[in-house]
Structure formats: structure tokens, C-alpha cells
């Protein structure tokens, strides 16, 4: 079955860039997503990328996709304390309708 | 747009009691998903509906769990009888159509004592 892997923790200094990595196994994935979850809150859609793209930029967020290696990353430029949250990578394959989520990466931004 | 609405936001109940979680999807969305989030298992899809019809319920843990979608603007997830291991955050999400981007509600935090 599909599997999505993420590292559990990342700490960065305020103002630095954060890079959160994700690997997936389903080669038929059509869309890959990044969601953000703040403490006690639901999942907020941050961005997504279609599988035929290799990069997508949206303000401070840059998504890179290496389809050959099945590797996805989310770069947050100029990381702020408000970016502290859990970031989930999720993949959606063409034949299925549900999302398969990674375990989430807890990002801590230090002052 | 109000987004996906879930109620209650928090629920504390005793083992053996019936629990009903409610969800109102975004207006115009015709796909609805129920997820469960726990520390041990992360986010798991329980069931999803398309045009009010259950399409895949393979994630429903056991017969104690049931879900309904009587109309396009309302869904329930029921646990009867509840058990302590059901304690989790239950999320509802909706999308414009199957395979489209899913938008999540704030979740219901369930604690079964």
C-alpha cells in the first residue's frame, strides 16, 4: 500500500529557512499536499503540487518535487515563530480518493 | 465561506455511551471524508462519501462505528458503544468532487473515560 514518511522534528532559528522533507512510495500519485496543524486546531491546507510539476512557489513557501526519487520538500523562507506547528505531507493517487498522510513534522522556531 | 463545520468541538463521555459527531461540509462540495487522528496511528481515513453515498468504509474500525450522510449538507459519525481506545480527534473534510483538494474542519476532540 501507499506509505508516506517524514522526519518527526525540526528546529530552526527565527529568520532562517526551514526545509521539511517527505518521501512517498506510490508512483501513481497525482497530487501531493502540505497541510499545517497548529496546537488544538484542524488541518490547514498550505499548498499542493501536481505530479507533473517539479516546483511551485507561493510567497514564502516553495515546494520541490523529485518524482524520480519520490521526494517532496517544503521550504519556508524567513521562518517566523507563528510558523511553529506540525506539517503534514499527503499524497493522493489517481485511482483512490483518500489522502495518505505522513506522520507529521513538528517544526519549532526558536527566537 | 464558513468552511467545514464540526460539532461538538470537545466531547467527554463514559465508556459504553453513544457518541454522535456531526459535520457540515462546505456548500457545493459533494465529497465528504471522516478521519481519525491519534498519536499512535496518525491520521487515518475512516470513510468517505460522494454525492451522499458511502464509497469506501474500509477504514471504519469495527461495527461499533457507523456513518451517515442523509443530505448534501450534513453527516454524522456515531460510535456505539464507545470505548476508551476510541479517544482521538475526529476530523471531517470536504472537497468539490472526488480527487479534488480536501478542506478540513477544526475537529472534535473525543475523550472516552
PDB file of N, CA and C in Angstrom, chain A:
ATOM      1  N   UNK A   1       0.823  -1.194   0.000  1.00  0.00           N
ATOM      2  CA  UNK A   1       0.000   0.000   0.000  1.00  0.00           C
ATOM      3  C   UNK A   1       0.857   1.244   0.000  1.00  0.00           C
ATOM      4  N   UNK A   2       0.170   2.384  -0.041  1.00  0.00           N
ATOM      5  CA  UNK A   2       0.908   3.641  -0.070  1.00  0.00           C
ATOM      6  C   UNK A   2       1.546   3.914   1.283  1.00  0.00           C
ATOM      7  N   UNK A   3       2.688   4.575   1.273  1.00  0.00           N
ATOM      8  CA  UNK A   3       3.365   4.935   2.506  1.00  0.00           C
ATOM      9  C   UNK A   3       3.980   6.309   2.309  1.00  0.00           C
ATOM     10  N   UNK A   4       3.867   7.140   3.345  1.00  0.00           N
ATOM     11  CA  UNK A   4       4.426   8.488   3.313  1.00  0.00           C
ATOM     12  C   UNK A   4       5.260   8.658   4.573  1.00  0.00           C
ATOM     13  N   UNK A   5       6.518   9.062   4.391  1.00  0.00           N
ATOM     14  CA  UNK A   5       7.434   9.173   5.527  1.00  0.00           C
ATOM     15  C   UNK A   5       7.903  10.604   5.702  1.00  0.00           C
ATOM     16  N   UNK A   6       7.986  11.021   6.956  1.00  0.00           N
ATOM     17  CA  UNK A   6       8.508  12.328   7.300  1.00  0.00           C
ATOM     18  C   UNK A   6       9.353  12.196   8.557  1.00  0.00           C
ATOM     19  N   UNK A   7      10.327  13.080   8.696  1.00  0.00           N
ATOM     20  CA  UNK A   7      11.034  13.143   9.964  1.00  0.00           C
ATOM     21  C   UNK A   7      10.116  13.803  10.987  1.00  0.00           C
ATOM     22  N   UNK A   8      10.311  13.470  12.253  1.00  0.00           N
ATOM     23  CA  UNK A   8       9.353  13.888  13.273  1.00  0.00           C
ATOM     24  C   UNK A   8       9.556  15.309  13.772  1.00  0.00           C
ATOM     25  N   UNK A   9      10.814  15.755  13.811  1.00  0.00           N
ATOM     26  CA  UNK A   9      11.087  17.053  14.443  1.00  0.00           C
ATOM     27  C   UNK A   9      12.050  17.874  13.598  1.00  0.00           C
ATOM     28  N   UNK A  10      11.881  19.207  13.672  1.00  0.00           N
ATOM     29  CA  UNK A  10      12.801  20.149  13.041  1.00  0.00           C
ATOM     30  C   UNK A  10      12.803  21.424  13.873  1.00  0.00           C
ATOM     31  N   UNK A  11      13.988  21.905  14.195  1.00  0.00           N
ATOM     32  CA  UNK A  11      14.101  23.188  14.914  1.00  0.00           C
ATOM     33  C   UNK A  11      14.934  24.143  14.079  1.00  0.00           C
ATOM     34  N   UNK A  12      14.473  25.385  13.981  1.00  0.00           N
ATOM     35  CA  UNK A  12      15.216  26.411  13.246  1.00  0.00           C
ATOM     36  C   UNK A  12      15.157  27.706  14.043  1.00  0.00           C
ATOM     37  N   UNK A  13      16.063  28.605  13.722  1.00  0.00           N
ATOM     38  CA  UNK A  13      16.074  29.942  14.320  1.00  0.00           C
ATOM     39  C   UNK A  13      15.167  30.864  13.526  1.00  0.00           C
ATOM     40  N   UNK A  14      14.532  31.759  14.225  1.00  0.00           N
ATOM     41  CA  UNK A  14      13.677  32.746  13.569  1.00  0.00           C
ATOM     42  C   UNK A  14      14.483  33.490  12.508  1.00  0.00           C
ATOM     43  N   UNK A  15      13.901  33.629  11.321  1.00  0.00           N
ATOM     44  CA  UNK A  15      14.573  34.319  10.229  1.00  0.00           C
ATOM     45  C   UNK A  15      15.307  33.380   9.279  1.00  0.00           C
ATOM     46  N   UNK A  16      15.616  32.167   9.752  1.00  0.00           N
ATOM     47  CA  UNK A  16      16.267  31.188   8.876  1.00  0.00           C
ATOM     48  C   UNK A  16      15.221  30.532   7.990  1.00  0.00           C
ATOM     49  N   UNK A  17      15.709  29.757   7.018  1.00  0.00           N
ATOM     50  CA  UNK A  17      14.801  28.954   6.192  1.00  0.00           C
ATOM     51  C   UNK A  17      14.612  27.590   6.821  1.00  0.00           C
ATOM     52  N   UNK A  18      13.399  27.055   6.667  1.00  0.00           N
ATOM     53  CA  UNK A  18      13.085  25.691   7.122  1.00  0.00           C
ATOM     54  C   UNK A  18      12.867  24.832   5.898  1.00  0.00           C
ATOM     55  N   UNK A  19      13.369  23.616   5.959  1.00  0.00           N
ATOM     56  CA  UNK A  19      13.095  22.662   4.886  1.00  0.00           C
ATOM     57  C   UNK A  19      12.556  21.386   5.515  1.00  0.00           C
ATOM     58  N   UNK A  20      11.333  21.053   5.168  1.00  0.00           N
ATOM     59  CA  UNK A  20      10.683  19.849   5.673  1.00  0.00           C
ATOM     60  C   UNK A  20      10.598  18.856   4.531  1.00  0.00           C
ATOM     61  N   UNK A  21      11.076  17.648   4.776  1.00  0.00           N
ATOM     62  CA  UNK A  21      11.166  16.641   3.726  1.00  0.00           C
ATOM     63  C   UNK A  21      10.132  15.533   3.888  1.00  0.00           C
ATOM     64  N   UNK A  22       9.818  14.923   2.770  1.00  0.00           N
ATOM     65  CA  UNK A  22       8.797  13.870   2.746  1.00  0.00           C
ATOM     66  C   UNK A  22       9.135  12.904   1.615  1.00  0.00           C
ATOM     67  N   UNK A  23       8.984  11.620   1.875  1.00  0.00           N
ATOM     68  CA  UNK A  23       9.116  10.630   0.804  1.00  0.00           C
ATOM     69  C   UNK A  23       7.837   9.813   0.738  1.00  0.00           C
ATOM     70  N   UNK A  24       7.516   9.356  -0.460  1.00  0.00           N
ATOM     71  CA  UNK A  24       6.299   8.587  -0.653  1.00  0.00           C
ATOM     72  C   UNK A  24       6.623   7.412  -1.564  1.00  0.00           C
ATOM     73  N   UNK A  25       5.720   6.447  -1.592  1.00  0.00           N
ATOM     74  CA  UNK A  25       6.031   5.226  -2.345  1.00  0.00           C
ATOM     75  C   UNK A  25       5.151   5.031  -3.583  1.00  0.00           C
ATOM     76  N   UNK A  26       3.984   5.685  -3.599  1.00  0.00           N
ATOM     77  CA  UNK A  26       3.039   5.425  -4.693  1.00  0.00           C
ATOM     78  C   UNK A  26       3.446   6.211  -5.945  1.00  0.00           C
ATOM     79  N   UNK A  27       3.909   5.514  -6.953  1.00  0.00           N
ATOM     80  CA  UNK A  27       4.382   6.197  -8.161  1.00  0.00           C
ATOM     81  C   UNK A  27       3.228   6.766  -8.989  1.00  0.00           C
ATOM     82  N   UNK A  28       1.999   6.368  -8.649  1.00  0.00           N
ATOM     83  CA  UNK A  28       0.857   6.890  -9.403  1.00  0.00           C
ATOM     84  C   UNK A  28       0.236   8.115  -8.755  1.00  0.00           C
ATOM     85  N   UNK A  29       0.914   8.664  -7.748  1.00  0.00           N
ATOM     86  CA  UNK A  29       0.392   9.857  -7.073  1.00  0.00           C
ATOM     87  C   UNK A  29       0.167  10.971  -8.077  1.00  0.00           C
ATOM     88  N   UNK A  30      -0.974  11.612  -7.977  1.00  0.00           N
ATOM     89  CA  UNK A  30      -1.262  12.719  -8.881  1.00  0.00           C
ATOM     90  C   UNK A  30      -1.073  14.065  -8.218  1.00  0.00           C
ATOM     91  N   UNK A  31      -1.490  14.165  -6.980  1.00  0.00           N
ATOM     92  CA  UNK A  31      -1.315  15.406  -6.226  1.00  0.00           C
ATOM     93  C   UNK A  31      -0.589  15.115  -4.918  1.00  0.00           C
ATOM     94  N   UNK A  32       0.249  16.065  -4.516  1.00  0.00           N
ATOM     95  CA  UNK A  32       0.908  15.980  -3.218  1.00  0.00           C
ATOM     96  C   UNK A  32       0.637  17.278  -2.474  1.00  0.00           C
ATOM     97  N   UNK A  33       0.323  17.139  -1.196  1.00  0.00           N
ATOM     98  CA  UNK A  33      -0.159  18.268  -0.408  1.00  0.00           C
ATOM     99  C   UNK A  33       0.723  18.520   0.816  1.00  0.00           C
ATOM    100  N   UNK A  34       0.696  19.771   1.239  1.00  0.00           N
ATOM    101  CA  UNK A  34       1.235  20.138   2.543  1.00  0.00           C
ATOM    102  C   UNK A  34       0.124  20.800   3.356  1.00  0.00           C
ATOM    103  N   UNK A  35      -0.107  20.234   4.545  1.00  0.00           N
ATOM    104  CA  UNK A  35      -1.054  20.797   5.492  1.00  0.00           C
ATOM    105  C   UNK A  35      -0.302  21.226   6.748  1.00  0.00           C
ATOM    106  N   UNK A  36      -0.850  22.246   7.407  1.00  0.00           N
ATOM    107  CA  UNK A  36      -0.276  22.753   8.659  1.00  0.00           C
ATOM    108  C   UNK A  36      -1.299  22.565   9.774  1.00  0.00           C
ATOM    109  N   UNK A  37      -0.848  22.071  10.913  1.00  0.00           N
ATOM    110  CA  UNK A  37      -1.729  21.910  12.063  1.00  0.00           C
ATOM    111  C   UNK A  37      -1.127  22.617  13.265  1.00  0.00           C
ATOM    112  N   UNK A  38      -1.803  23.659  13.729  1.00  0.00           N
ATOM    113  CA  UNK A  38      -1.374  24.348  14.943  1.00  0.00           C
ATOM    114  C   UNK A  38      -1.983  23.646  16.152  1.00  0.00           C
ATOM    115  N   UNK A  39      -1.407  23.847  17.334  1.00  0.00           N
ATOM    116  CA  UNK A  39      -1.891  23.127  18.528  1.00  0.00           C
ATOM    117  C   UNK A  39      -3.391  23.310  18.735  1.00  0.00           C
ATOM    118  N   UNK A  40      -4.075  22.209  18.903  1.00  0.00           N
ATOM    119  CA  UNK A  40      -5.511  22.247  19.176  1.00  0.00           C
ATOM    120  C   UNK A  40      -6.375  22.645  18.005  1.00  0.00           C
ATOM    121  N   UNK A  41      -5.811  22.701  16.817  1.00  0.00           N
ATOM    122  CA  UNK A  41      -6.567  23.164  15.647  1.00  0.00           C
ATOM    123  C   UNK A  41      -6.651  22.073  14.591  1.00  0.00           C
ATOM    124  N   UNK A  42      -7.436  22.343  13.570  1.00  0.00           N
ATOM    125  CA  UNK A  42      -7.563  21.407  12.466  1.00  0.00           C
ATOM    126  C   UNK A  42      -6.422  21.551  11.490  1.00  0.00           C
ATOM    127  N   UNK A  43      -6.549  20.872  10.362  1.00  0.00           N
ATOM    128  CA  UNK A  43      -5.518  20.905   9.333  1.00  0.00           C
ATOM    129  C   UNK A  43      -5.828  22.026   8.336  1.00  0.00           C
ATOM    130  N   UNK A  44      -4.840  22.855   8.121  1.00  0.00           N
ATOM    131  CA  UNK A  44      -4.980  23.978   7.199  1.00  0.00           C
ATOM    132  C   UNK A  44      -4.189  23.656   5.934  1.00  0.00           C
ATOM    133  N   UNK A  45      -4.852  23.682   4.790  1.00  0.00           N
ATOM    134  CA  UNK A  45      -4.158  23.439   3.532  1.00  0.00           C
ATOM    135  C   UNK A  45      -3.192  24.584   3.254  1.00  0.00           C
ATOM    136  N   UNK A  46      -1.921  24.238   3.082  1.00  0.00           N
ATOM    137  CA  UNK A  46      -0.915  25.254   2.775  1.00  0.00           C
ATOM    138  C   UNK A  46      -0.717  25.398   1.281  1.00  0.00           C
ATOM    139  N   UNK A  47      -0.438  24.282   0.646  1.00  0.00           N
ATOM    140  CA  UNK A  47      -0.163  24.294  -0.777  1.00  0.00           C
ATOM    141  C   UNK A  47      -0.221  22.869  -1.302  1.00  0.00           C
ATOM    142  N   UNK A  48      -0.224  22.747  -2.611  1.00  0.00           N
ATOM    143  CA  UNK A  48      -0.184  21.426  -3.216  1.00  0.00           C
ATOM    144  C   UNK A  48       0.535  21.540  -4.544  1.00  0.00           C
ATOM    145  N   UNK A  49       0.958  20.390  -5.047  1.00  0.00           N
ATOM    146  CA  UNK A  49       1.662  20.373  -6.322  1.00  0.00           C
ATOM    147  C   UNK A  49       1.163  19.186  -7.128  1.00  0.00           C
ATOM    148  N   UNK A  50       0.988  19.419  -8.393  1.00  0.00           N
ATOM    149  CA  UNK A  50       0.592  18.344  -9.289  1.00  0.00           C
ATOM    150  C   UNK A  50       1.835  17.559  -9.671  1.00  0.00           C
ATOM    151  N   UNK A  51       1.677  16.279  -9.906  1.00  0.00           N
ATOM    152  CA  UNK A  51       2.833  15.404 -10.060  1.00  0.00           C
ATOM    153  C   UNK A  51       3.656  15.678 -11.316  1.00  0.00           C
ATOM    154  N   UNK A  52       3.107  16.434 -12.259  1.00  0.00           N
ATOM    155  CA  UNK A  52       3.899  16.723 -13.466  1.00  0.00           C
ATOM    156  C   UNK A  52       4.693  18.032 -13.336  1.00  0.00           C
ATOM    157  N   UNK A  53       4.644  18.603 -12.125  1.00  0.00           N
ATOM    158  CA  UNK A  53       5.424  19.809 -11.854  1.00  0.00           C
ATOM    159  C   UNK A  53       6.628  19.436 -11.016  1.00  0.00           C
ATOM    160  N   UNK A  54       7.677  20.237 -11.057  1.00  0.00           N
ATOM    161  CA  UNK A  54       8.806  19.964 -10.173  1.00  0.00           C
ATOM    162  C   UNK A  54       9.007  21.078  -9.133  1.00  0.00           C
ATOM    163  N   UNK A  55       8.316  22.188  -9.307  1.00  0.00           N
ATOM    164  CA  UNK A  55       8.451  23.255  -8.331  1.00  0.00           C
ATOM    165  C   UNK A  55       7.191  24.120  -8.342  1.00  0.00           C
ATOM    166  N   UNK A  56       6.874  24.602  -7.152  1.00  0.00           N
ATOM    167  CA  UNK A  56       5.772  25.556  -7.033  1.00  0.00           C
ATOM    168  C   UNK A  56       6.138  26.533  -5.923  1.00  0.00           C
ATOM    169  N   UNK A  57       5.972  27.831  -6.216  1.00  0.00           N
ATOM    170  CA  UNK A  57       6.302  28.842  -5.217  1.00  0.00           C
ATOM    171  C   UNK A  57       5.059  29.657  -4.901  1.00  0.00           C
ATOM    172  N   UNK A  58       4.875  29.922  -3.610  1.00  0.00           N
ATOM    173  CA  UNK A  58       3.737  30.709  -3.160  1.00  0.00           C
ATOM    174  C   UNK A  58       4.204  31.542  -1.981  1.00  0.00           C
ATOM    175  N   UNK A  59       4.571  32.769  -2.255  1.00  0.00           N
ATOM    176  CA  UNK A  59       5.065  33.702  -1.238  1.00  0.00           C
ATOM    177  C   UNK A  59       6.275  33.090  -0.522  1.00  0.00           C
ATOM    178  N   UNK A  60       6.198  32.831   0.757  1.00  0.00           N
ATOM    179  CA  UNK A  60       7.366  32.299   1.473  1.00  0.00           C
ATOM    180  C   UNK A  60       7.527  30.790   1.311  1.00  0.00           C
ATOM    181  N   UNK A  61       6.579  30.163   0.667  1.00  0.00           N
ATOM    182  CA  UNK A  61       6.606  28.703   0.543  1.00  0.00           C
ATOM    183  C   UNK A  61       7.106  28.282  -0.830  1.00  0.00           C
ATOM    184  N   UNK A  62       8.019  27.297  -0.822  1.00  0.00           N
ATOM    185  CA  UNK A  62       8.478  26.693  -2.069  1.00  0.00           C
ATOM    186  C   UNK A  62       8.362  25.192  -1.930  1.00  0.00           C
ATOM    187  N   UNK A  63       7.670  24.568  -2.859  1.00  0.00           N
ATOM    188  CA  UNK A  63       7.551  23.115  -2.880  1.00  0.00           C
ATOM    189  C   UNK A  63       8.411  22.588  -4.012  1.00  0.00           C
ATOM    190  N   UNK A  64       9.233  21.598  -3.689  1.00  0.00           N
ATOM    191  CA  UNK A  64      10.047  20.924  -4.695  1.00  0.00           C
ATOM    192  C   UNK A  64       9.637  19.467  -4.762  1.00  0.00           C
ATOM    193  N   UNK A  65       9.473  18.960  -5.968  1.00  0.00           N
ATOM    194  CA  UNK A  65       9.094  17.569  -6.170  1.00  0.00           C
ATOM    195  C   UNK A  65      10.107  16.883  -7.073  1.00  0.00           C
ATOM    196  N   UNK A  66      10.686  15.803  -6.568  1.00  0.00           N
ATOM    197  CA  UNK A  66      11.556  14.935  -7.356  1.00  0.00           C
ATOM    198  C   UNK A  66      10.790  13.639  -7.559  1.00  0.00           C
ATOM    199  N   UNK A  67      10.132  13.542  -8.699  1.00  0.00           N
ATOM    200  CA  UNK A  67       9.254  12.397  -8.920  1.00  0.00           C
ATOM    201  C   UNK A  67      10.046  11.101  -9.061  1.00  0.00           C
ATOM    202  N   UNK A  68      11.237  11.211  -9.610  1.00  0.00           N
ATOM    203  CA  UNK A  68      12.077  10.010  -9.802  1.00  0.00           C
ATOM    204  C   UNK A  68      12.417   9.375  -8.453  1.00  0.00           C
ATOM    205  N   UNK A  69      12.777  10.229  -7.484  1.00  0.00           N
ATOM    206  CA  UNK A  69      13.131   9.734  -6.152  1.00  0.00           C
ATOM    207  C   UNK A  69      11.943   9.692  -5.218  1.00  0.00           C
ATOM    208  N   UNK A  70      10.779  10.141  -5.675  1.00  0.00           N
ATOM    209  CA  UNK A  70       9.568  10.205  -4.848  1.00  0.00           C
ATOM    210  C   UNK A  70       9.851  11.007  -3.580  1.00  0.00           C
ATOM    211  N   UNK A  71      10.395  12.184  -3.779  1.00  0.00           N
ATOM    212  CA  UNK A  71      10.780  13.048  -2.676  1.00  0.00           C
ATOM    213  C   UNK A  71      10.138  14.411  -2.852  1.00  0.00           C
ATOM    214  N   UNK A  72       9.527  14.870  -1.782  1.00  0.00           N
ATOM    215  CA  UNK A  72       8.834  16.150  -1.757  1.00  0.00           C
ATOM    216  C   UNK A  72       9.406  16.979  -0.621  1.00  0.00           C
ATOM    217  N   UNK A  73       9.591  18.268  -0.843  1.00  0.00           N
ATOM    218  CA  UNK A  73      10.052  19.120   0.247  1.00  0.00           C
ATOM    219  C   UNK A  73       9.258  20.423   0.277  1.00  0.00           C
ATOM    220  N   UNK A  74       9.189  20.978   1.471  1.00  0.00           N
ATOM    221  CA  UNK A  74       8.542  22.271   1.679  1.00  0.00           C
ATOM    222  C   UNK A  74       9.578  23.193   2.306  1.00  0.00           C
ATOM    223  N   UNK A  75       9.875  24.280   1.634  1.00  0.00           N
ATOM    224  CA  UNK A  75      10.805  25.262   2.162  1.00  0.00           C
ATOM    225  C   UNK A  75      10.016  26.488   2.600  1.00  0.00           C
ATOM    226  N   UNK A  76      10.254  26.914   3.828  1.00  0.00           N
ATOM    227  CA  UNK A  76       9.637  28.124   4.355  1.00  0.00           C
ATOM    228  C   UNK A  76      10.747  29.149   4.516  1.00  0.00           C
ATOM    229  N   UNK A  77      10.674  30.219   3.762  1.00  0.00           N
ATOM    230  CA  UNK A  77      11.686  31.277   3.856  1.00  0.00           C
ATOM    231  C   UNK A  77      11.364  32.199   5.025  1.00  0.00           C
ATOM    232  N   UNK A  78      12.435  32.756   5.635  1.00  0.00           N
ATOM    233  CA  UNK A  78      12.253  33.728   6.714  1.00  0.00           C
ATOM    234  C   UNK A  78      11.260  33.199   7.757  1.00  0.00           C
ATOM    235  N   UNK A  79      11.570  32.053   8.333  1.00  0.00           N
ATOM    236  CA  UNK A  79      10.657  31.371   9.257  1.00  0.00           C
ATOM    237  C   UNK A  79      10.363  32.248  10.473  1.00  0.00           C
ATOM    238  N   UNK A  80       9.108  32.316  10.832  1.00  0.00           N
ATOM    239  CA  UNK A  80       8.650  33.120  11.963  1.00  0.00           C
ATOM    240  C   UNK A  80       8.125  32.220  13.087  1.00  0.00           C
ATOM    241  N   UNK A  81       8.002  32.784  14.277  1.00  0.00           N
ATOM    242  CA  UNK A  81       7.506  31.975  15.401  1.00  0.00           C
ATOM    243  C   UNK A  81       6.092  31.465  15.129  1.00  0.00           C
ATOM    244  N   UNK A  82       5.332  32.204  14.356  1.00  0.00           N
ATOM    245  CA  UNK A  82       3.982  31.764  14.008  1.00  0.00           C
ATOM    246  C   UNK A  82       3.951  30.571  13.074  1.00  0.00           C
ATOM    247  N   UNK A  83       5.112  30.206  12.539  1.00  0.00           N
ATOM    248  CA  UNK A  83       5.183  29.025  11.675  1.00  0.00           C
ATOM    249  C   UNK A  83       5.335  27.749  12.488  1.00  0.00           C
ATOM    250  N   UNK A  84       5.547  27.890  13.790  1.00  0.00           N
ATOM    251  CA  UNK A  84       5.669  26.698  14.646  1.00  0.00           C
ATOM    252  C   UNK A  84       4.360  25.919  14.603  1.00  0.00           C
ATOM    253  N   UNK A  85       4.459  24.667  14.202  1.00  0.00           N
ATOM    254  CA  UNK A  85       3.263  23.837  14.017  1.00  0.00           C
ATOM    255  C   UNK A  85       3.727  22.451  13.573  1.00  0.00           C
ATOM    256  N   UNK A  86       2.763  21.579  13.351  1.00  0.00           N
ATOM    257  CA  UNK A  86       3.061  20.283  12.738  1.00  0.00           C
ATOM    258  C   UNK A  86       2.702  20.376  11.261  1.00  0.00           C
ATOM    259  N   UNK A  87       3.608  19.926  10.414  1.00  0.00           N
ATOM    260  CA  UNK A  87       3.398  19.985   8.971  1.00  0.00           C
ATOM    261  C   UNK A  87       3.237  18.564   8.438  1.00  0.00           C
ATOM    262  N   UNK A  88       2.137  18.338   7.756  1.00  0.00           N
ATOM    263  CA  UNK A  88       1.829  17.024   7.207  1.00  0.00           C
ATOM    264  C   UNK A  88       1.972  17.040   5.695  1.00  0.00           C
ATOM    265  N   UNK A  89       2.658  16.042   5.216  1.00  0.00           N
ATOM    266  CA  UNK A  89       2.736  15.757   3.788  1.00  0.00           C
ATOM    267  C   UNK A  89       1.643  14.727   3.498  1.00  0.00           C
ATOM    268  N   UNK A  90       0.988  14.826   2.350  1.00  0.00           N
ATOM    269  CA  UNK A  90      -0.038  13.844   1.991  1.00  0.00           C
ATOM    270  C   UNK A  90      -0.005  13.620   0.493  1.00  0.00           C
ATOM    271  N   UNK A  91      -0.262  12.380   0.099  1.00  0.00           N
ATOM    272  CA  UNK A  91      -0.310  12.083  -1.325  1.00  0.00           C
ATOM    273  C   UNK A  91      -1.683  11.550  -1.695  1.00  0.00           C
ATOM    274  N   UNK A  92      -2.044  11.829  -2.906  1.00  0.00           N
ATOM    275  CA  UNK A  92      -3.341  11.390  -3.431  1.00  0.00           C
ATOM    276  C   UNK A  92      -3.085  10.755  -4.787  1.00  0.00           C
ATOM    277  N   UNK A  93      -3.422   9.491  -4.896  1.00  0.00           N
ATOM    278  CA  UNK A  93      -3.189   8.799  -6.159  1.00  0.00           C
ATOM    279  C   UNK A  93      -4.398   8.956  -7.046  1.00  0.00           C
ATOM    280  N   UNK A  94      -4.192   8.701  -8.327  1.00  0.00           N
ATOM    281  CA  UNK A  94      -5.250   8.967  -9.281  1.00  0.00           C
ATOM    282  C   UNK A  94      -6.450   8.074  -9.128  1.00  0.00           C
ATOM    283  N   UNK A  95      -6.231   6.838  -8.716  1.00  0.00           N
ATOM    284  CA  UNK A  95      -7.355   5.905  -8.674  1.00  0.00           C
ATOM    285  C   UNK A  95      -8.124   5.995  -7.364  1.00  0.00           C
ATOM    286  N   UNK A  96      -7.448   6.388  -6.301  1.00  0.00           N
ATOM    287  CA  UNK A  96      -8.109   6.463  -4.989  1.00  0.00           C
ATOM    288  C   UNK A  96      -8.564   7.891  -4.748  1.00  0.00           C
ATOM    289  N   UNK A  97      -9.386   8.076  -3.768  1.00  0.00           N
ATOM    290  CA  UNK A  97      -9.893   9.407  -3.472  1.00  0.00           C
ATOM    291  C   UNK A  97      -9.361   9.930  -2.153  1.00  0.00           C
ATOM    292  N   UNK A  98      -8.877   9.017  -1.281  1.00  0.00           N
ATOM    293  CA  UNK A  98      -8.458   9.493   0.018  1.00  0.00           C
ATOM    294  C   UNK A  98      -7.017   9.957  -0.032  1.00  0.00           C
ATOM    295  N   UNK A  99      -6.647  10.734   0.981  1.00  0.00           N
ATOM    296  CA  UNK A  99      -5.277  11.171   1.162  1.00  0.00           C
ATOM    297  C   UNK A  99      -4.563  10.195   2.085  1.00  0.00           C
ATOM    298  N   UNK A 100      -3.301   9.920   1.772  1.00  0.00           N
ATOM    299  CA  UNK A 100      -2.450   9.167   2.689  1.00  0.00           C
ATOM    300  C   UNK A 100      -1.479  10.155   3.302  1.00  0.00           C
ATOM    301  N   UNK A 101      -1.525  10.272   4.620  1.00  0.00           N
ATOM    302  CA  UNK A 101      -0.734  11.272   5.328  1.00  0.00           C
ATOM    303  C   UNK A 101       0.552  10.680   5.888  1.00  0.00           C
ATOM    304  N   UNK A 102       1.567  11.520   5.955  1.00  0.00           N
ATOM    305  CA  UNK A 102       2.745  11.188   6.732  1.00  0.00           C
ATOM    306  C   UNK A 102       2.464  11.404   8.212  1.00  0.00           C
ATOM    307  N   UNK A 103       3.457  11.118   9.031  1.00  0.00           N
ATOM    308  CA  UNK A 103       3.283  11.215  10.482  1.00  0.00           C
ATOM    309  C   UNK A 103       3.311  12.650  10.975  1.00  0.00           C
ATOM    310  N   UNK A 104       3.738  13.565  10.118  1.00  0.00           N
ATOM    311  CA  UNK A 104       3.830  14.965  10.526  1.00  0.00           C
ATOM    312  C   UNK A 104       5.212  15.318  11.050  1.00  0.00           C
ATOM    313  N   UNK A 105       5.661  16.532  10.752  1.00  0.00           N
ATOM    314  CA  UNK A 105       6.937  17.049  11.247  1.00  0.00           C
ATOM    315  C   UNK A 105       6.641  18.229  12.161  1.00  0.00           C
ATOM    316  N   UNK A 106       7.075  18.108  13.411  1.00  0.00           N
ATOM    317  CA  UNK A 106       6.882  19.200  14.373  1.00  0.00           C
ATOM    318  C   UNK A 106       7.977  20.236  14.149  1.00  0.00           C
ATOM    319  N   UNK A 107       7.598  21.400  13.656  1.00  0.00           N
ATOM    320  CA  UNK A 107       8.551  22.491  13.429  1.00  0.00           C
ATOM    321  C   UNK A 107       8.526  23.422  14.627  1.00  0.00           C
ATOM    322  N   UNK A 108       9.692  23.623  15.218  1.00  0.00           N
ATOM    323  CA  UNK A 108       9.837  24.560  16.334  1.00  0.00           C
ATOM    324  C   UNK A 108      10.730  25.696  15.878  1.00  0.00           C
ATOM    325  N   UNK A 109      10.236  26.918  16.020  1.00  0.00           N
ATOM    326  CA  UNK A 109      11.004  28.093  15.628  1.00  0.00           C
ATOM    327  C   UNK A 109      11.512  28.782  16.893  1.00  0.00           C
ATOM    328  N   UNK A 110      12.812  28.842  17.006  1.00  0.00           N
ATOM    329  CA  UNK A 110      13.447  29.407  18.204  1.00  0.00           C
ATOM    330  C   UNK A 110      13.737  30.892  18.007  1.00  0.00           C
ATOM    331  N   UNK A 111      13.511  31.700  19.034  1.00  0.00           N
ATOM    332  CA  UNK A 111      13.741  33.149  18.882  1.00  0.00           C
ATOM    333  C   UNK A 111      15.216  33.490  18.791  1.00  0.00           C
TER     334      UNK A 111
END
